[in-house]
Coordinates of C-alpha atoms and ligand atoms in Angstrom, one line a residue:
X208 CA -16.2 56.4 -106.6
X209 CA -15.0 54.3 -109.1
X210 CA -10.7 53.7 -109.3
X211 CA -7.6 52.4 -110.9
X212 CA -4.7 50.9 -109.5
X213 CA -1.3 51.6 -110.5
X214 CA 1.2 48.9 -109.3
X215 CA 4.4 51.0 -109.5
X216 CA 7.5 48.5 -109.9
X217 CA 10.1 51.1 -109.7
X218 CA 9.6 53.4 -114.1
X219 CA 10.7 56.4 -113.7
X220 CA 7.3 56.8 -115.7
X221 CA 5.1 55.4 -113.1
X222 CA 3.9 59.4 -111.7
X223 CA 3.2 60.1 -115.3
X224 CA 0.8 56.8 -115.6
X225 CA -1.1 58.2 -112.3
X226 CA -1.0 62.0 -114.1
X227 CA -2.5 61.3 -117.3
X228 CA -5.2 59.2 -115.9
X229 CA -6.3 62.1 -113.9
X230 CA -6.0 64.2 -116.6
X231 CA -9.2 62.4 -117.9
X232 CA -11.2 63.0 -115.0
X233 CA -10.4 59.5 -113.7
X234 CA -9.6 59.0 -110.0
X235 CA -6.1 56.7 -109.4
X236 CA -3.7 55.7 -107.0
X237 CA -0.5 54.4 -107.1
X238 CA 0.5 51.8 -104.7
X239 CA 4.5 50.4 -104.4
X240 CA 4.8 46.4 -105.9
X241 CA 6.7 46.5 -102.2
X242 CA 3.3 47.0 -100.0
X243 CA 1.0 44.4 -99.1
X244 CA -1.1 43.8 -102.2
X245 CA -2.7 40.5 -100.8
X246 CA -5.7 42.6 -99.8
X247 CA -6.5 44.3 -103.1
X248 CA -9.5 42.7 -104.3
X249 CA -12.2 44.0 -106.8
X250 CA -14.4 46.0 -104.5
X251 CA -13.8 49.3 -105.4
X252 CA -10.8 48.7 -107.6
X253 CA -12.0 48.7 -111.5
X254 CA -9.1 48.4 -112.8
X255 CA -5.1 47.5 -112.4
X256 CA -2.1 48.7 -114.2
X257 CA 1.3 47.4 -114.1
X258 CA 4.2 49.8 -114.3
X259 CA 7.1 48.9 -116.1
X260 CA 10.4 48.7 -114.2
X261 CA 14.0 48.5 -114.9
X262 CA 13.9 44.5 -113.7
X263 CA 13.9 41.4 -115.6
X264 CA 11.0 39.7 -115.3
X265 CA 11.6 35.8 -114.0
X266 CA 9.4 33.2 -111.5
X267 CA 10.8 35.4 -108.1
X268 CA 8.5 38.1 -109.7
X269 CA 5.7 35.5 -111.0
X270 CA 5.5 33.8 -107.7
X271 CA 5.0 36.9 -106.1
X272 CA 2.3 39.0 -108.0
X273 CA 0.6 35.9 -109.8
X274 CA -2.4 36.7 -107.7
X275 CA -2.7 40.0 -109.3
X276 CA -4.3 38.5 -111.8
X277 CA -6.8 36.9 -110.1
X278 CA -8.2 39.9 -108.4
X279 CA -10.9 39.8 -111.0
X280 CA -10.6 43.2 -112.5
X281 CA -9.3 44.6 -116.0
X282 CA -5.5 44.3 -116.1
X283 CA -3.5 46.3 -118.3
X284 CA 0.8 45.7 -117.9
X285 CA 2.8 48.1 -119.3
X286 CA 6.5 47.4 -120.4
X287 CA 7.5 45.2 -117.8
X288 CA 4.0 44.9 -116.5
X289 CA 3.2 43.1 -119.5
X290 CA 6.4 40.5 -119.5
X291 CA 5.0 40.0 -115.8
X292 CA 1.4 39.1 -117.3
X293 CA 3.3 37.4 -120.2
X294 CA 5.2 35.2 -117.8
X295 CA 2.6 34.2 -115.6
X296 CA 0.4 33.0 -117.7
X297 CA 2.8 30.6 -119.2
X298 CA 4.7 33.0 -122.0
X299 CA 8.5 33.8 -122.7
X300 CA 10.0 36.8 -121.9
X301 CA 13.6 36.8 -123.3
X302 CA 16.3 39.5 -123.8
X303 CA 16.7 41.3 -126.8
X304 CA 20.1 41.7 -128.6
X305 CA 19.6 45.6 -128.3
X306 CA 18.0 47.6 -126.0
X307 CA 14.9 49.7 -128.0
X308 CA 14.5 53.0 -127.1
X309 CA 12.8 56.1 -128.8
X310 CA 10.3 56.2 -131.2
X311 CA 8.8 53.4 -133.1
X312 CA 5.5 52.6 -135.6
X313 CA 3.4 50.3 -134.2
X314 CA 1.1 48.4 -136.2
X315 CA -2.3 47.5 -134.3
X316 CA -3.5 43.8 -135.0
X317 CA -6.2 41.4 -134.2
X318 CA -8.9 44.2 -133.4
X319 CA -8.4 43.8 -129.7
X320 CA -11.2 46.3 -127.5
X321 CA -7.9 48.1 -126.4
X322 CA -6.4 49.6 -129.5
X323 CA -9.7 49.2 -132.1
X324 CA -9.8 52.3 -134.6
X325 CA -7.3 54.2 -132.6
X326 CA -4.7 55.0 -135.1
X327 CA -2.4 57.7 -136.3
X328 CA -2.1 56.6 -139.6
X329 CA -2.5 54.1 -142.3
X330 CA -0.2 52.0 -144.9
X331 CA -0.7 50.8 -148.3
X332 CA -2.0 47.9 -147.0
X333 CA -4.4 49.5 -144.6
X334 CA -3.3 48.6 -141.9
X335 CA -3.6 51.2 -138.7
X336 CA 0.0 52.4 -137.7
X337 CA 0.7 54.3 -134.1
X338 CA 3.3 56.2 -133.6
X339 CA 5.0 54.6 -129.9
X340 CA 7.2 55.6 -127.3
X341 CA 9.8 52.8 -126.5
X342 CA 12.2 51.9 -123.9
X343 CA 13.0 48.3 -123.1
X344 CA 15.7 45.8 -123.1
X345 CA 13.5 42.1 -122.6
X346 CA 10.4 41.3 -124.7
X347 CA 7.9 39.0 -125.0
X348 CA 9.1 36.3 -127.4
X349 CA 6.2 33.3 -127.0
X350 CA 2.5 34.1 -126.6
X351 CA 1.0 32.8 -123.3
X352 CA -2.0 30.5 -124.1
X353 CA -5.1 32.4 -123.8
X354 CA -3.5 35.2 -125.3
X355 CA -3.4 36.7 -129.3
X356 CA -0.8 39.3 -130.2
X357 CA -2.5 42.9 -130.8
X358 CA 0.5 45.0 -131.8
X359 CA 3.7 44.2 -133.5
X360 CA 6.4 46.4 -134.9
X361 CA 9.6 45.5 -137.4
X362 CA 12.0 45.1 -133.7
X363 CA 9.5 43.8 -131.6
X364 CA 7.2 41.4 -133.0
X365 CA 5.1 40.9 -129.6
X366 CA 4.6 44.0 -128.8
X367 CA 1.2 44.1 -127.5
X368 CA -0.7 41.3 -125.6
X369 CA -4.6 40.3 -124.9
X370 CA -6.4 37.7 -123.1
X371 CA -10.0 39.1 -124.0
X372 CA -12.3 37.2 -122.3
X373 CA -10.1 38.4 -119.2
X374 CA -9.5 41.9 -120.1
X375 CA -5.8 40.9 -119.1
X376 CA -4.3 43.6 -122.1
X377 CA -0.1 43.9 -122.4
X378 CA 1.7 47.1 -124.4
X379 CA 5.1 46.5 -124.6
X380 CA 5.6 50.7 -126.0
X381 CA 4.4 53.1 -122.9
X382 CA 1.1 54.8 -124.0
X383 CA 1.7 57.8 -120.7
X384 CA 4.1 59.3 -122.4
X385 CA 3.4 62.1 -124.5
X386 CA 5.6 61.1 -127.3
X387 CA 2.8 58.0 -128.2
X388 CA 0.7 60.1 -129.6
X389 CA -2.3 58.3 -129.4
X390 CA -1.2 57.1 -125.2
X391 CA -4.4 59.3 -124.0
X392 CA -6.9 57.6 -126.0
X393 CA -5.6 54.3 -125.4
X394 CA -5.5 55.3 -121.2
X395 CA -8.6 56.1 -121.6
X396 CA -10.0 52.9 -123.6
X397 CA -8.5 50.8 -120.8
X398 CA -9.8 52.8 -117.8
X399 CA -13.4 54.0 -119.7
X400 CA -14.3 51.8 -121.9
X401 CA -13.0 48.3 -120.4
X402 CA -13.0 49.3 -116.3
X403 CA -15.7 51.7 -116.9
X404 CA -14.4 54.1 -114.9
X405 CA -16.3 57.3 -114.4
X406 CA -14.7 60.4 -115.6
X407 CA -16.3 62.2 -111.8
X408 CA -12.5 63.4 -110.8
X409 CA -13.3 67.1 -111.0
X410 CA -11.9 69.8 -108.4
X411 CA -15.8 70.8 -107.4
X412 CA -16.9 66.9 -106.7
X413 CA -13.4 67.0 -104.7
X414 CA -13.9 69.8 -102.5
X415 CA -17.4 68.5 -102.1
X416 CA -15.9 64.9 -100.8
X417 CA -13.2 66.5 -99.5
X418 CA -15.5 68.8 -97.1
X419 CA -17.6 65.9 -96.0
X420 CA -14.9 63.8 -95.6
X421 CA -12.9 66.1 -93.2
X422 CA -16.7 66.8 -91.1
X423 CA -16.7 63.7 -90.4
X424 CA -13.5 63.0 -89.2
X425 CA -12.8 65.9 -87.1
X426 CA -16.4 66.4 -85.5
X427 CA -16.6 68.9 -83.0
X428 CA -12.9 68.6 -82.4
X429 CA -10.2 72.2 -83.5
X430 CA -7.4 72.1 -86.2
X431 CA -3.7 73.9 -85.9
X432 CA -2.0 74.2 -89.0
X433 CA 1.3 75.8 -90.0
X434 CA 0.4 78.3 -92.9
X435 CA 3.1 79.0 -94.6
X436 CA 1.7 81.4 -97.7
X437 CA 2.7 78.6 -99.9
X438 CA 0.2 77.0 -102.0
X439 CA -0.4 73.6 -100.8
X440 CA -0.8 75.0 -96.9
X441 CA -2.9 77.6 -99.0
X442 CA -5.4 75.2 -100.5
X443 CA -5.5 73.3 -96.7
X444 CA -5.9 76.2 -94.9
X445 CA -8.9 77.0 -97.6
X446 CA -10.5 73.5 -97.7
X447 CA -10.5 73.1 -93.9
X448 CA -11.8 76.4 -93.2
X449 CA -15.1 75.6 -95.5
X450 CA -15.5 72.1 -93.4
X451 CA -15.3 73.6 -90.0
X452 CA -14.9 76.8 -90.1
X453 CA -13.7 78.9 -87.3
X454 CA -12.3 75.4 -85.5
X455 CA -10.2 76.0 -87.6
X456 CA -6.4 78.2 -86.4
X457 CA -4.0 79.1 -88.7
X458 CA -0.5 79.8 -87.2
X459 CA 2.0 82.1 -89.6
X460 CA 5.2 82.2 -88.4
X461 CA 7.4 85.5 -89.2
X462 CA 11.1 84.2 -88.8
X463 CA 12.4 87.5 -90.1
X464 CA 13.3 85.2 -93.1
X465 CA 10.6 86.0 -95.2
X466 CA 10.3 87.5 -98.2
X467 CA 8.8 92.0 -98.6
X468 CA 5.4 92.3 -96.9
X469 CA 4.8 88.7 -97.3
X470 CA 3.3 88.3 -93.8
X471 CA 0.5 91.2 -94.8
X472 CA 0.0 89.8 -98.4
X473 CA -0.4 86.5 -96.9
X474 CA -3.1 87.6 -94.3
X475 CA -5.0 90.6 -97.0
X476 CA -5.4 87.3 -99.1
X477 CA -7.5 85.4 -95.7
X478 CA -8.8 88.7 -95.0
X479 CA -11.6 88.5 -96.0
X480 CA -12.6 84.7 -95.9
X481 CA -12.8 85.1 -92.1
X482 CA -9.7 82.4 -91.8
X483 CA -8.3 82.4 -87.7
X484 CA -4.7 83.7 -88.4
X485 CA -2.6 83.8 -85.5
X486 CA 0.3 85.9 -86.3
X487 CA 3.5 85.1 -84.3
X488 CA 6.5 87.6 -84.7
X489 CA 9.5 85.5 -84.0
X490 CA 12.0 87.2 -86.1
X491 CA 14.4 88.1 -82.5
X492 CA 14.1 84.4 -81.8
X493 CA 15.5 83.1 -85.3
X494 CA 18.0 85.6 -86.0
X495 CA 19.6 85.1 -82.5
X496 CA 19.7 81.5 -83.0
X497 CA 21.0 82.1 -86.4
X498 CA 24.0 84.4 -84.9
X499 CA 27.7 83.1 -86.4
X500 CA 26.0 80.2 -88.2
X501 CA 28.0 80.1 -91.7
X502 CA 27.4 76.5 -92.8
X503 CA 24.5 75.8 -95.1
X504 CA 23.3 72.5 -93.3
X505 CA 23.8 74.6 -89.9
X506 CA 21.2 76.7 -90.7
X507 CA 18.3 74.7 -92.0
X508 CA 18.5 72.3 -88.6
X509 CA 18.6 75.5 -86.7
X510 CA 15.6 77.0 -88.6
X511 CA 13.8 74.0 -88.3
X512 CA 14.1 72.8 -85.0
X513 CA 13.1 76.6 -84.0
X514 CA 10.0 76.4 -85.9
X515 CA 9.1 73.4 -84.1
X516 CA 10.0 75.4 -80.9
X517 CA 7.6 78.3 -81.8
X518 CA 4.9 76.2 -83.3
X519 CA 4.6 73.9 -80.3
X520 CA 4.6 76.7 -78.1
X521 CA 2.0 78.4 -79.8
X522 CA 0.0 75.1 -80.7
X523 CA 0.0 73.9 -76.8
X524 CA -1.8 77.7 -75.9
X525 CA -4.6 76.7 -77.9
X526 CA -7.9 75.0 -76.5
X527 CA -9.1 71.5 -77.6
X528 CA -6.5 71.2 -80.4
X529 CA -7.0 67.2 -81.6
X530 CA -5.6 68.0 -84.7
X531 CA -2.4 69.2 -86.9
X532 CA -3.0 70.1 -90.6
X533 CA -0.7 69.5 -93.0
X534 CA -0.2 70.4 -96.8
X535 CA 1.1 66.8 -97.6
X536 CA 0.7 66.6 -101.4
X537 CA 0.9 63.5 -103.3
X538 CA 4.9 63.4 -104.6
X539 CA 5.6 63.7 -100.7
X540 CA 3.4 60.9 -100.1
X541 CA 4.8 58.9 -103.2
X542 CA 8.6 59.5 -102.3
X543 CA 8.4 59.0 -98.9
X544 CA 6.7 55.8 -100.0
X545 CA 3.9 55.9 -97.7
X546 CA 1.3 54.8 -100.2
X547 CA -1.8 54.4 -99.1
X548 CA -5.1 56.2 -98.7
X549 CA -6.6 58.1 -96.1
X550 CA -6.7 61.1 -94.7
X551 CA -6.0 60.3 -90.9
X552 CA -3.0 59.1 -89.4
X553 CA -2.1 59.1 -86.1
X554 CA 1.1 61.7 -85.8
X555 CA 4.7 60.1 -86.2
X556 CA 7.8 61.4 -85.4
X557 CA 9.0 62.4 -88.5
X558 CA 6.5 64.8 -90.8
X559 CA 6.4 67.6 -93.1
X560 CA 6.5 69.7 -89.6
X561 CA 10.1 68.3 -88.7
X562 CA 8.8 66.3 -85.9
X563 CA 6.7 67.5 -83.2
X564 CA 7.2 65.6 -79.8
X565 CA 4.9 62.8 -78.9
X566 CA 3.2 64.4 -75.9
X567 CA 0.9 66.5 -78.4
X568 CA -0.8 63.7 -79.1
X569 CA -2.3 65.4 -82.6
X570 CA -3.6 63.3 -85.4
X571 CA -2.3 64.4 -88.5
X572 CA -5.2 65.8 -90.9
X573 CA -3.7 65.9 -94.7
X574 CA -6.4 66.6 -97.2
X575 CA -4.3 67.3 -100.5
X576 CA -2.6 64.1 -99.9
X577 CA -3.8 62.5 -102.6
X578 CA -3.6 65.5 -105.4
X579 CA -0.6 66.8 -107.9
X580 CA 0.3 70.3 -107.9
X581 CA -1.4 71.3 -110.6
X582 CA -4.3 69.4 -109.0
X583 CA -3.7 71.7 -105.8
X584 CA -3.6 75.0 -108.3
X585 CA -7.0 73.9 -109.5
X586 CA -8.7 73.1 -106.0
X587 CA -7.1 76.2 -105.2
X588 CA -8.4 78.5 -107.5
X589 CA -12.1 76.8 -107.3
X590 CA -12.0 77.4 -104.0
X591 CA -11.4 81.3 -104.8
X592 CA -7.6 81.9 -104.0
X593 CA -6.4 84.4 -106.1
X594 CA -5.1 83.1 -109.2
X595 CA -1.9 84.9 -108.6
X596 CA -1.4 83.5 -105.7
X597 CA -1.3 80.4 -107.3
X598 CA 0.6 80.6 -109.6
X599 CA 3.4 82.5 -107.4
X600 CA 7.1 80.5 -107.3
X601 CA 8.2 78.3 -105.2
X602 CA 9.6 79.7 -101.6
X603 CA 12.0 77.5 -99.6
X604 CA 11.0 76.4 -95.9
X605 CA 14.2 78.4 -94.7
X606 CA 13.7 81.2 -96.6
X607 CA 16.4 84.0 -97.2
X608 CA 18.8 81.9 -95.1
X609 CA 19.6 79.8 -97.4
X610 CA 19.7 83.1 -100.4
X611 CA 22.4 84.9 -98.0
X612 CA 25.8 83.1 -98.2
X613 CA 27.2 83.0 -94.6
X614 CA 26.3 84.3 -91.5
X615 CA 22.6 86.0 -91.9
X616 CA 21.7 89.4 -90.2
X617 CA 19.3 91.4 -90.2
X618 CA 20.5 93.8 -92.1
X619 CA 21.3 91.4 -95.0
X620 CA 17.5 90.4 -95.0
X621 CA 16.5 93.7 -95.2
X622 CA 19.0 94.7 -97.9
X623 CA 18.0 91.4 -99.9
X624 CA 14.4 91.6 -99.1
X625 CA 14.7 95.0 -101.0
X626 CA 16.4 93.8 -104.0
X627 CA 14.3 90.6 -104.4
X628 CA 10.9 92.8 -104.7
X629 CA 12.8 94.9 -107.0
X630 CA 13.5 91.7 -109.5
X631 CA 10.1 90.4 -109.1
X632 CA 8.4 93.7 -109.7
X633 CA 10.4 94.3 -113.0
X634 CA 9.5 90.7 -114.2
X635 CA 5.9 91.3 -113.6
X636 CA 6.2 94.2 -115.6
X637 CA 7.7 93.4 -118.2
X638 CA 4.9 90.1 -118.4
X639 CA 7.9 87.7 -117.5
X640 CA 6.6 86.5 -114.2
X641 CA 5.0 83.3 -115.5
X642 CA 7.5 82.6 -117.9
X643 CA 9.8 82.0 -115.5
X644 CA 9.5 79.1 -112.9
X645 CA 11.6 80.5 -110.2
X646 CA 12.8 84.0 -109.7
X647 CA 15.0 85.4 -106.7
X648 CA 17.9 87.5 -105.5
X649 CA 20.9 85.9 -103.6
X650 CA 23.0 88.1 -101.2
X651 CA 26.8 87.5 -101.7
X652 CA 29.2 88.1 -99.2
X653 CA 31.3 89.9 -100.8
X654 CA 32.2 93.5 -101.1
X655 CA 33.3 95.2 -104.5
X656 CA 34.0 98.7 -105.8
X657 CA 31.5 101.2 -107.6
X658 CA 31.0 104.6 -108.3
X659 CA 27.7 106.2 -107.1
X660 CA 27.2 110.1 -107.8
X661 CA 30.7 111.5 -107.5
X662 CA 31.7 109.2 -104.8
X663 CA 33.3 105.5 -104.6
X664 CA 31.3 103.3 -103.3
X665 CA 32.7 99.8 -101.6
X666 CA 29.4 98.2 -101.1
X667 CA 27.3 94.6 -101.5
X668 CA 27.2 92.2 -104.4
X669 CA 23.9 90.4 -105.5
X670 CA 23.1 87.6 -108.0
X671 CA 19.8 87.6 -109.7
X672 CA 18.9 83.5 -110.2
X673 CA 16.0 83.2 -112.9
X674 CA 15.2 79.3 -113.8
X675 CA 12.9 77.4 -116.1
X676 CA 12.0 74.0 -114.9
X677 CA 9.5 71.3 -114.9
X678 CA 10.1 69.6 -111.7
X679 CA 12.6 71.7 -110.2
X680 CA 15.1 68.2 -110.4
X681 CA 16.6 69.8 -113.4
X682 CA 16.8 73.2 -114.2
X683 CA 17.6 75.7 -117.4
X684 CA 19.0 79.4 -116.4
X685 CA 16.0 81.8 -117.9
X686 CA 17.6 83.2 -120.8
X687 CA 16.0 86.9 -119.8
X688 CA 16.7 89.7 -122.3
X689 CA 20.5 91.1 -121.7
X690 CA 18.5 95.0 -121.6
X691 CA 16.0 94.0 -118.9
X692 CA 18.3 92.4 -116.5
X693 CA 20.6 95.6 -117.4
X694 CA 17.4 97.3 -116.1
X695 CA 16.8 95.3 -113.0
X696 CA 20.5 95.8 -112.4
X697 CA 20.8 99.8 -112.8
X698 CA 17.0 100.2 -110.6
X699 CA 18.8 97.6 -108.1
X700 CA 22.2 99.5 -107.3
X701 CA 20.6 102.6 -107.8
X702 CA 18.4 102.4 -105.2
X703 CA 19.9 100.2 -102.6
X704 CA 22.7 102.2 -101.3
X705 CA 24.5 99.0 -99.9
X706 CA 24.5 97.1 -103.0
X707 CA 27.4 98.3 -105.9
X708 CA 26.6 95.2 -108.3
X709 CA 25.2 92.9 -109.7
X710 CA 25.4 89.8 -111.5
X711 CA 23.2 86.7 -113.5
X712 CA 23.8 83.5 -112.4
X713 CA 24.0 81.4 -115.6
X714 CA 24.3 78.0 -114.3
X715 CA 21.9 75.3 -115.3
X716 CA 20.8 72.2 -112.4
X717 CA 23.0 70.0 -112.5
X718 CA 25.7 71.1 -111.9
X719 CA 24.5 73.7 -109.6
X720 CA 21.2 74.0 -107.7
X721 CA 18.8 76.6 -107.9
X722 CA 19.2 77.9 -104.6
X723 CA 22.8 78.6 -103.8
X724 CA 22.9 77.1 -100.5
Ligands
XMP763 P1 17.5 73.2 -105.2 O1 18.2 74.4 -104.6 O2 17.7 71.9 -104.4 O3 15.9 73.6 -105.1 O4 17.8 73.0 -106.7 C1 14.9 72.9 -105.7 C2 13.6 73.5 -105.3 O5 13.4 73.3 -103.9 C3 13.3 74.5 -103.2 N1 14.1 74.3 -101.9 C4 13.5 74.1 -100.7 N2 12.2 74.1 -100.3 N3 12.8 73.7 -98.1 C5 11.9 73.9 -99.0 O6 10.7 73.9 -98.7 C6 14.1 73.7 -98.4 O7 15.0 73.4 -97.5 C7 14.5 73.9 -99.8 N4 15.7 73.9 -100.4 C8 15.4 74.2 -101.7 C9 14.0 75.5 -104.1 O8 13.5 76.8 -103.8 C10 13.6 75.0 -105.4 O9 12.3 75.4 -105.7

C-alpha cells in the first residue's frame, strides 16, 4: 500500500493535513518531529510532508531534520516545513515586520509540476491567481540554490518554493485548509501526481486488510473486548467478529448508569450478527460504591476503577483469552502521542481501559487505530451497523453520573433516564436529531414549586443541554425553536411526577462544558 508521511512539528493544522489526504482516498500517517525519524527511508514511504509549526526555523532545527531530505522521496514543507527546506538547503528565512494571517491572492509562477493550471482565477495580465489561506510570522527571504520561486504574493514575495529535479516543493500559504480554495487539488498533485500515491484508501479495501491483518495476528487465540454501545467499540466489536468469529466475547457492562433500554438496543443491534455478548448486570455494585459521593472527580475514579473491577473479573472467567480489544481511534493515538503503526502492542498500564493489572498478560488488539471518526462511521456502516447507530451522540464513559449533580441514586437515574428519552424522542420527531451534535437531560438537585392538577407540587428541576459542535473542544448552545422545547418541557413535567421544571441551558463551551460535571 502506497503512503505519505506527515511530519507534525506542533500546527494546530497538522490533523487537518492527515484528513484531507484521506479524503482523496490516499492512505497517511502522521508521525511527531519528536520520534525517531532516523529510520524513515523510502521503502514504503512515497512521499513526506512537513507541518508548519509555531517555531522559528534556525540551524538547531536544520541540524536535526537535514536528513529528511535525503530520504529520497517527494518532499513538500508547508509553512514552517518549507523555511525548514528553505534553510537547509542554504536559503534565508527571516522575520517579517507583521505577522500575515487570513486570506491572500496568490499568484502561481515558474510553471512548477505542483501548482501547473491549478488556478482560481486570472488577471489582466494572465497570470493564474489562488485564493490562499495564511498564517505566518517568518518567511523565506533568499532562494536556496537549486531552488526557483513558484508563488509569490504583494506581502510575501517567496511564497512558494521548488527544487524540481528533487521534487523538494515549499508553500508558504497552507493548501489543508478549506479556505485555499484550490488546497485539495494541490494535496492531491503532490501526493498523486508527484508520489504517485494510489487513491486504494476505501472502507471495503480496509476491512478487507483489516480482516486479514487481525487473522493473522490472533491465530487460533480468543478476544475480550469492553463494548460499550458507542461507535468506535461498535465498529471493533464488528470488524473482529468478521475475522474470528465466535473467538470473539464481547463484555457490556450495565452500571445502572446507562442511558433507557440501552443495554437491549445495544444487544437487538448484535442480535442478529451472532456477536458473543456477555451481559453483566452490575448496577448494585456501582451505585453502592457511588453511595455519598458528591464531588465530580470522586465519581469518575470510582466508576472507573469499578469497571476495571468487573471487567477483570469477568475477563479472568473466560478461557484462552490472549487478547483485549480496544476501540483506540486515531485522535487518541495522536494526543496521547504514541505515533506509530501497528496494530499489536503488548498491554501497558495505562489504556483506554483505565489500566488493567499486569498479571492478565493480554496484548492489546486496536484495529481503528489508525482511522478518524468519520472514517469509523464509514467502516461502520459498510460493515452493516445501522446507520442510526452511527450517527447517535456521543455518551460519556461515566454516564448519568456525571448528568446528576451530587450524590447519584437510583431513583435519580430512573427519573433522569425518563426525561432524557423524552428529549431525544421529541428531537427525533421533530427531524432535529442530526442537527444537533449532542442532546441530553441533566438532573439538578434542586427542588422548586409547581402546580400539577389542583395540587402544589414541590418536586425535581431538569436542564435540557442541546449543543452544536465540530470537535466537541468548543461548543454553540443549539438554538432549538422556543415552542418545541416549550413542548419537551410541558410532555416532561407532565409525565414525570417528580420533575416540576424545567430549564435550557444556554451556555456556549467555553466558558462552560457540555456536560455539567
Ligand atoms: P465536556 O463536558 O468536557 O465534554 O465539554 C466534551 C465531550 O466529551 C464527553 N465526555 C466524556 N466522555 N468520558 C467520556 O468517554 C468522560 O469522562 C467524559 N466527559 C465528557 C462529553 O459527553 C462530550 O461529548
Amino acid at each position: 500500500m502506497t503512503k505519505i508521511i506527515i511530519i507534525d512539528f506542533g500546527s494546530q493544522y497538522t490533523q487537518l493535513i492527515a484528513r484531507r489526504i484521506r479524503e482523496m482516498n490516499v492512505y497517511c500517517e502522521i508521525i511527531s518531529c519528536n520520534s525517531d525519524l532516523a529510520a524513515l527511508d523510502e521503502k514504503g514511504n512515497n512521499g513526506i510532508i512537513l507541518s508548519g509549526g509555531p517555531e522559528t526555523v534556525d540551524e538547531h532545527y536544520v541540524n536535526k531534520f537535514s536528513a529528511l531530505f535525503e530520504v529520497g522521496c517527494p518532499v513538500l514543507g508547508i509553512c514552517f516545513g518549507m523555511q525548514l527546506m528553505a534553510l537547509a538547503a542554504g536559503g534565508v528565512v527571516s522575520s517579517t515586520v507583521r505577522m500575515e494571517y487570513g486570506h491572500a491572492s496568490l499568484r502561481a509562477r515558474g510553471h512548477s509540476k505542483l501548482l501547473a493550471d491549478i488556478e482560481d482565477n486570472v488577471n489582466e495580465a494572465g497570470h493564474g491567481l489562488l485564493d490562499v489561506w495564511m498564517s505566518h510570522g517568518d518567511s523565506v527571504t533568499k532562494l536556496p540554490s537549486g531552488f526557483k520561486c513558484i508563488a509569490s504574493t504583494t506581502t510575501t514575495p517567496i511564497a512558494g518554493i521548488a527544487n524540481e529535479a528533487r521534487d523538494h516543493y515549499g508553500l508558504q500559504f497552507h493548501p489543508e485548509v478549506k479556505n485555499t480554495t484550490k488546497g485539495l487539488e494541490i494535496l492531491k498533485r503532490f501526493c498523486v501526481d508527484l508520489c504517485g500515491c494510489e487513491r486504494d484508501w476505501t472502507s471495503s479495501n480496509f476491512i478487507d486488510r483489516r480482516v486479514e491483518s487481525i487473522k493473522n495476528l490472533v491465530k487460533t487465540d480468543s478476544v475480550v473486548l469492553g463494548l460499550s454501545g458507542g461507535i468506535d467499540s461498535s465498529v471493533t466489536a464488528a470488524l473482529i467478529h468478521l475475522a474470528i468469529g465466535d473467538r470473539l466475547t464481547c463484555l457490556f457492562v450495565d452500571n445502572g448508569l446507562l442511558r433507557k433500554d440501552e443495554a437491549s438496543a445495544v444487544l437487538e443491534i448484535f442480535k442478529n450478527r451472532g456477536l458473543k455478548i456477555r451481559l453483566i448486570n452490575a448496577r448494585e455494585i456501582f451505585l453502592k460504591k457511588l453511595e455519598g459521593v458528591t464531588e465530580p472527580e470522586d465519581k469518575r475514579k470510582i466508576i472507573g476503577k469499578t469497571f476495571i473491577e468487573v471487567f477483570e473479573h469477568e475477563a479472568q472467567a473466560l478461557k484462552n483469552i490472549k487478547w483485549l480489544a480496544q476501540g483506540t481511534i486515531y485522535p487518541d493515538v495522536i494526543e496521547s502521542a504514541g505515533v506509530k503503526d501497528g496494530m499489536g502492542h503488548v498491554i501497558k498500564s495505562h489504556h483506554n481501559v483505565g489500566g488493567l493489572p499486569e498479571t492478565m498478560r493480554l496484548s492489546l488488539l486496536e484495529p481503528i487505530r489508525n482511522l478518524f471518526k468519520d472514517e469509523v462511521k464509514r467502516i461502520g456502516e459498510e460493515l452493516g451497523l445501522p446507520k442510526k447507530h452511527m450517527l447517535r451522540h456521543p455518551f460519556p464513559g461515566p454516564g448519568l453520573a456525571v448528568r446528576i449533580l451530587g450524590e447519584v441514586t437510583n431513583e435519580k437515574c430512573e427519573i433522569l433516564r425518563e426525561a432524557d428519552s423524552i428529549f431525544i424522542d421529541e428531537l427525533e420527531k421533530a427531524d432535529l436529531y442530526n442537527s444537533v451534535s449532542q442532546a441530553f437531560v441533566v438532573f439538578l438537585p434542586i427542588r422548586s414549586v409547581g402546580v400539577k392538577g389542583d395540587g402544589r407540587a414541590y418536586e425535581y428541576v431538569v436542564a435540557l443541554r442541546a449543543v452544536t459542535t465540530d470537535d466537541y473542544m468548543t461548543a454553540k448552545s443549539a438554538e432549538l425553536d422556543f415552542s418545541f422545547l416549550n413542548g419537551v418541557a410541558t410532555r416532561i413535567a407532565n409525565s414525570i411526577p417528580k420533575i416540576a421544571r424545567v430549564v435550557y441551558d444556554i451556555t456556549s463551551k467555553p466558558p462552560a462544558t457540555i456536560e455539567w460535571e
